[in-house]
Amino acid sequence: KKILFFLDFDGTLSPIASHPKEVKLESKTLELLQLLKKHQNCDFVILSGRDKEFLEEEFIDQDFGFKLAACHGAYSYVPNEHAWINNISNSPLRWKDNVFEILDLYTKRTPGSFIEDKGHAITWHYRQSPKDFSDFLATKLFLELEENLANTPAVVSRGKKIIEIKSIHASKGFFVEKWLQDLKTKPEVVIALGDDTTDEDMFYALRDRKDVESYCIKVGSEKSVAAYHLEEQSQVNLFFEKFLNEIR
């Protein structure tokens, strides 16, 4: 059967690090992805919340030939086309100025925290901050942002030591639906792996589809709409190894 994977990056293909810049794909994972890419019946898209620049450095500059989606699917890259495609070019971003003002205040109050601008999304990181104090402020920030964004085309979500604000159109669910719709040759099986809140959009988009056989896999033990779980990120490579052995 023709099989298509949608693969999250941080926390799925790669372990989460204390700082986003420290995250690197392990050589074993890269080897398995290259084997998957070579298989005639398999294809995959690395669908990440990361910005285009990070994915370019990690994958495009190395000429691995992988299909990529940045900023939760706001941008996509197909190797043969050699350019990023903006999938939500008409999405207004006027909400960003207000969000930056709020985040700046919380960053000044929270040692070790910082802001990451991804274009159609902004992430506030507090993994390196004092735990109890930053958790308290993160909850306060989340509620304040929810109130401020109530009537805007943006949403706020809370992940693993991050708070992310993004355009409602920068959604892994929207991206998966569009990608499958635009494919000339439809897969018979779709497998999605992800570990965080934003990956739930991807799972929701796939779980009730009638046109493909879909398997959603949550990496981690947190509650999820996904029907399957890998208990921890270190099991992802094992999953790929067993999968490749089954289809050889």
Short mmCIF file of C-alpha atoms in Angstrom, two decimals:
data_model
loop_
_atom_site.label_atom_id
_atom_site.label_comp_id
_atom_site.label_asym_id
_atom_site.label_seq_id
_atom_site.Cartn_x
_atom_site.Cartn_y
_atom_site.Cartn_z
CA LYS A 1 0.00 0.00 0.00
CA LYS A 2 1.02 3.61 -0.58
CA ILE A 3 1.86 5.05 2.83
CA LEU A 4 2.24 8.72 3.75
CA PHE A 5 3.70 9.92 7.06
CA PHE A 6 3.18 13.31 8.71
CA LEU A 7 6.01 13.71 11.23
CA ASP A 8 6.40 16.37 13.91
CA PHE A 9 9.98 17.43 14.67
CA ASP A 10 10.60 18.62 18.28
CA GLY A 11 9.66 15.95 20.78
CA THR A 12 8.96 13.42 18.02
CA LEU A 13 11.84 13.05 15.58
CA SER A 14 14.20 14.78 18.00
CA PRO A 15 14.28 15.02 21.82
CA ILE A 16 13.29 18.37 23.31
CA ALA A 17 16.28 20.42 24.48
CA SER A 18 16.58 23.25 27.01
CA HIS A 19 16.94 25.72 24.12
CA PRO A 20 15.50 25.32 20.59
CA LYS A 21 18.87 26.05 19.00
CA GLU A 22 20.37 23.00 20.74
CA VAL A 23 18.02 20.55 19.02
CA LYS A 24 19.65 18.40 16.36
CA LEU A 25 18.44 15.32 14.54
CA GLU A 26 20.25 12.20 15.70
CA SER A 27 22.24 10.38 13.03
CA LYS A 28 20.21 7.19 13.61
CA THR A 29 16.92 9.03 13.02
CA LEU A 30 18.29 10.61 9.86
CA GLU A 31 19.41 7.20 8.62
CA LEU A 32 15.94 5.76 9.20
CA LEU A 33 14.26 8.69 7.44
CA GLN A 34 16.53 8.21 4.44
CA LEU A 35 15.62 4.51 4.31
CA LEU A 36 11.95 5.44 4.52
CA LYS A 37 12.37 7.95 1.70
CA LYS A 38 14.02 5.35 -0.54
CA HIS A 39 11.14 2.89 -0.15
CA GLN A 40 8.96 3.03 -3.26
CA ASN A 41 5.69 2.83 -1.32
CA CYS A 42 6.53 5.35 1.40
CA ASP A 43 6.58 9.12 1.55
CA PHE A 44 6.65 11.63 4.39
CA VAL A 45 6.36 15.28 5.28
CA ILE A 46 8.18 16.74 8.28
CA LEU A 47 5.44 19.00 9.65
CA SER A 48 6.95 21.25 12.29
CA GLY A 49 6.19 24.34 14.32
CA ARG A 50 9.72 25.53 13.55
CA ASP A 51 10.38 28.45 11.23
CA LYS A 52 11.64 28.14 7.66
CA GLU A 53 15.20 29.17 8.56
CA PHE A 54 15.66 26.32 11.03
CA LEU A 55 14.32 23.68 8.65
CA GLU A 56 16.47 25.05 5.84
CA GLU A 57 19.60 24.72 7.96
CA GLU A 58 18.66 21.27 9.25
CA PHE A 59 17.45 19.68 6.02
CA ILE A 60 17.56 21.79 2.84
CA ASP A 61 21.18 22.92 3.19
CA GLN A 62 22.14 19.26 3.61
CA ASP A 63 20.27 18.36 0.42
CA PHE A 64 18.37 15.45 2.00
CA GLY A 65 15.45 15.89 -0.39
CA PHE A 66 12.78 15.81 2.32
CA LYS A 67 9.36 17.43 2.01
CA LEU A 68 8.93 20.03 4.76
CA ALA A 69 6.27 22.21 6.34
CA ALA A 70 7.21 25.10 8.65
CA CYS A 71 5.24 27.12 11.19
CA HIS A 72 2.56 24.40 11.58
CA GLY A 73 2.00 24.22 7.83
CA ALA A 74 1.94 27.94 7.05
CA TYR A 75 4.82 27.29 4.64
CA SER A 76 5.70 24.15 2.70
CA TYR A 77 8.73 23.04 0.72
CA VAL A 78 8.94 20.40 -2.00
CA PRO A 79 12.52 19.65 -3.14
CA ASN A 80 11.80 19.74 -6.88
CA GLU A 81 10.27 23.20 -6.62
CA HIS A 82 13.25 24.71 -4.72
CA ALA A 83 11.15 27.39 -2.99
CA TRP A 84 8.89 27.80 0.02
CA ILE A 85 5.17 28.12 -0.66
CA ASN A 86 3.12 30.42 1.57
CA ASN A 87 -0.07 28.47 2.24
CA ILE A 88 -1.87 31.27 4.11
CA SER A 89 -0.62 34.43 2.38
CA ASN A 90 -3.87 36.36 2.97
CA SER A 91 -3.97 35.77 6.72
CA PRO A 92 -3.88 39.15 8.57
CA LEU A 93 -1.16 39.51 11.22
CA ARG A 94 -2.26 42.73 12.89
CA TRP A 95 -2.65 40.85 16.18
CA LYS A 96 1.14 40.42 16.46
CA ASP A 97 1.92 43.96 17.69
CA ASN A 98 -0.34 43.61 20.73
CA VAL A 99 0.99 40.14 21.48
CA PHE A 100 4.61 41.33 21.32
CA GLU A 101 3.84 44.07 23.86
CA ILE A 102 2.33 41.57 26.29
CA LEU A 103 5.10 39.01 25.81
CA ASP A 104 7.77 41.66 26.29
CA LEU A 105 6.38 42.50 29.74
CA TYR A 106 6.35 38.85 30.80
CA THR A 107 9.83 38.22 29.39
CA LYS A 108 11.23 41.07 31.47
CA ARG A 109 9.59 39.57 34.59
CA THR A 110 10.69 35.98 33.92
CA PRO A 111 14.45 35.21 34.04
CA GLY A 112 15.57 32.84 31.29
CA SER A 113 12.48 33.31 29.12
CA PHE A 114 12.59 34.55 25.54
CA ILE A 115 10.41 35.23 22.49
CA GLU A 116 10.70 33.48 19.13
CA ASP A 117 9.04 35.03 16.07
CA LYS A 118 8.18 32.46 13.38
CA GLY A 119 6.21 34.67 11.01
CA HIS A 120 2.65 33.39 11.38
CA ALA A 121 3.36 32.33 14.96
CA ILE A 122 5.11 33.64 18.07
CA THR A 123 6.42 31.37 20.81
CA TRP A 124 7.26 32.33 24.39
CA HIS A 125 9.82 29.89 25.86
CA TYR A 126 10.32 29.47 29.61
CA ARG A 127 12.05 26.08 29.90
CA GLN A 128 15.18 27.73 31.37
CA SER A 129 13.22 29.81 33.91
CA PRO A 130 12.66 29.10 37.65
CA LYS A 131 9.98 26.39 37.61
CA ASP A 132 7.27 27.43 40.08
CA PHE A 133 7.53 31.13 39.32
CA SER A 134 7.49 30.63 35.53
CA ASP A 135 4.61 28.12 35.69
CA PHE A 136 2.56 30.66 37.64
CA LEU A 137 3.33 33.47 35.19
CA ALA A 138 2.73 31.19 32.17
CA THR A 139 -0.78 30.43 33.42
CA LYS A 140 -1.42 34.14 33.97
CA LEU A 141 -0.02 34.97 30.52
CA PHE A 142 -2.11 32.28 28.82
CA LEU A 143 -5.34 33.65 30.31
CA GLU A 144 -4.41 37.24 29.43
CA LEU A 145 -3.62 36.30 25.84
CA GLU A 146 -6.86 34.32 25.49
CA GLU A 147 -8.81 37.40 26.53
CA ASN A 148 -6.87 39.74 24.23
CA LEU A 149 -7.13 37.46 21.21
CA ALA A 150 -10.83 36.65 21.59
CA ASN A 151 -11.92 38.61 18.51
CA THR A 152 -8.83 38.17 16.35
CA PRO A 153 -7.78 35.57 13.71
CA ALA A 154 -5.24 34.10 16.15
CA VAL A 155 -5.26 31.40 18.83
CA VAL A 156 -3.10 30.70 21.87
CA SER A 157 -2.00 27.26 23.05
CA ARG A 158 0.16 25.97 25.87
CA GLY A 159 2.77 23.31 25.13
CA LYS A 160 5.82 21.86 26.86
CA LYS A 161 7.29 24.91 28.62
CA ILE A 162 6.08 27.17 25.84
CA ILE A 163 3.11 29.36 25.06
CA GLU A 164 2.42 29.80 21.38
CA ILE A 165 0.26 32.32 19.58
CA LYS A 166 -0.45 31.67 15.92
CA SER A 167 -2.73 32.54 13.06
CA ILE A 168 -5.82 30.33 13.07
CA HIS A 169 -4.81 29.29 9.55
CA ALA A 170 -1.35 28.12 10.71
CA SER A 171 -2.76 24.75 11.70
CA LYS A 172 -1.40 21.27 11.17
CA GLY A 173 -4.98 20.13 10.66
CA PHE A 174 -5.56 22.60 7.82
CA PHE A 175 -2.22 21.67 6.29
CA VAL A 176 -2.90 17.91 6.34
CA GLU A 177 -6.29 18.39 4.70
CA LYS A 178 -4.86 20.66 1.99
CA TRP A 179 -1.87 18.40 1.33
CA LEU A 180 -4.07 15.33 0.87
CA GLN A 181 -6.48 17.28 -1.31
CA ASP A 182 -3.69 18.50 -3.63
CA LEU A 183 -1.95 15.14 -4.08
CA LYS A 184 -2.29 13.67 -7.55
CA THR A 185 -1.68 10.14 -6.27
CA LYS A 186 -3.58 9.53 -3.06
CA PRO A 187 -2.03 7.34 -0.33
CA GLU A 188 -3.97 4.36 0.96
CA VAL A 189 -2.55 4.70 4.47
CA VAL A 190 -1.65 7.84 6.45
CA ILE A 191 0.40 7.66 9.67
CA ALA A 192 0.84 10.76 11.84
CA LEU A 193 3.27 11.10 14.76
CA GLY A 194 3.32 14.05 17.16
CA ASP A 195 3.87 14.87 20.80
CA ASP A 196 2.39 18.29 21.52
CA THR A 197 -0.84 20.27 21.66
CA THR A 198 -0.55 21.51 18.07
CA ASP A 199 -0.33 17.92 16.82
CA GLU A 200 -3.86 17.30 18.08
CA ASP A 201 -5.12 19.40 15.12
CA MET A 202 -3.40 16.92 12.82
CA PHE A 203 -4.95 13.96 14.64
CA TYR A 204 -8.43 15.49 14.51
CA ALA A 205 -8.09 16.07 10.77
CA LEU A 206 -7.16 12.43 10.14
CA ARG A 207 -9.10 10.31 12.57
CA ASP A 208 -12.51 10.56 10.86
CA ARG A 209 -11.41 10.49 7.21
CA LYS A 210 -13.14 7.85 5.11
CA ASP A 211 -10.91 8.09 2.03
CA VAL A 212 -7.72 6.80 3.69
CA GLU A 213 -6.76 4.33 6.39
CA SER A 214 -5.27 6.54 9.10
CA TYR A 215 -3.20 5.87 12.22
CA CYS A 216 -2.53 8.69 14.69
CA ILE A 217 0.27 8.11 17.19
CA LYS A 218 0.85 10.30 20.23
CA VAL A 219 4.48 10.41 21.40
CA GLY A 220 4.14 10.55 25.18
CA SER A 221 1.53 9.47 27.70
CA GLU A 222 -0.52 12.69 27.76
CA LYS A 223 -4.22 12.58 26.93
CA SER A 224 -4.82 12.68 23.18
CA VAL A 225 -7.39 12.06 20.47
CA ALA A 226 -4.81 9.74 18.89
CA ALA A 227 -5.70 6.06 19.16
CA TYR A 228 -2.09 4.94 19.66
CA HIS A 229 0.80 5.98 21.90
CA LEU A 230 4.55 5.64 22.07
CA GLU A 231 5.41 6.19 25.71
CA GLU A 232 8.47 8.34 25.07
CA GLN A 233 10.43 9.97 22.28
CA SER A 234 13.24 7.39 22.46
CA GLN A 235 10.81 4.78 21.08
CA VAL A 236 10.29 6.62 17.78
CA ASN A 237 13.43 5.17 16.18
CA LEU A 238 12.41 1.70 17.33
CA PHE A 239 9.01 2.21 15.72
CA PHE A 240 10.66 3.15 12.40
CA GLU A 241 13.04 0.18 12.58
CA LYS A 242 10.20 -2.28 13.12
CA PHE A 243 8.09 -0.64 10.45
CA LEU A 244 10.88 -0.83 7.87
CA ASN A 245 11.50 -4.49 8.73
CA GLU A 246 7.81 -5.28 8.19
CA ILE A 247 7.63 -3.71 4.72
CA ARG A 248 10.91 -5.05 3.31
#
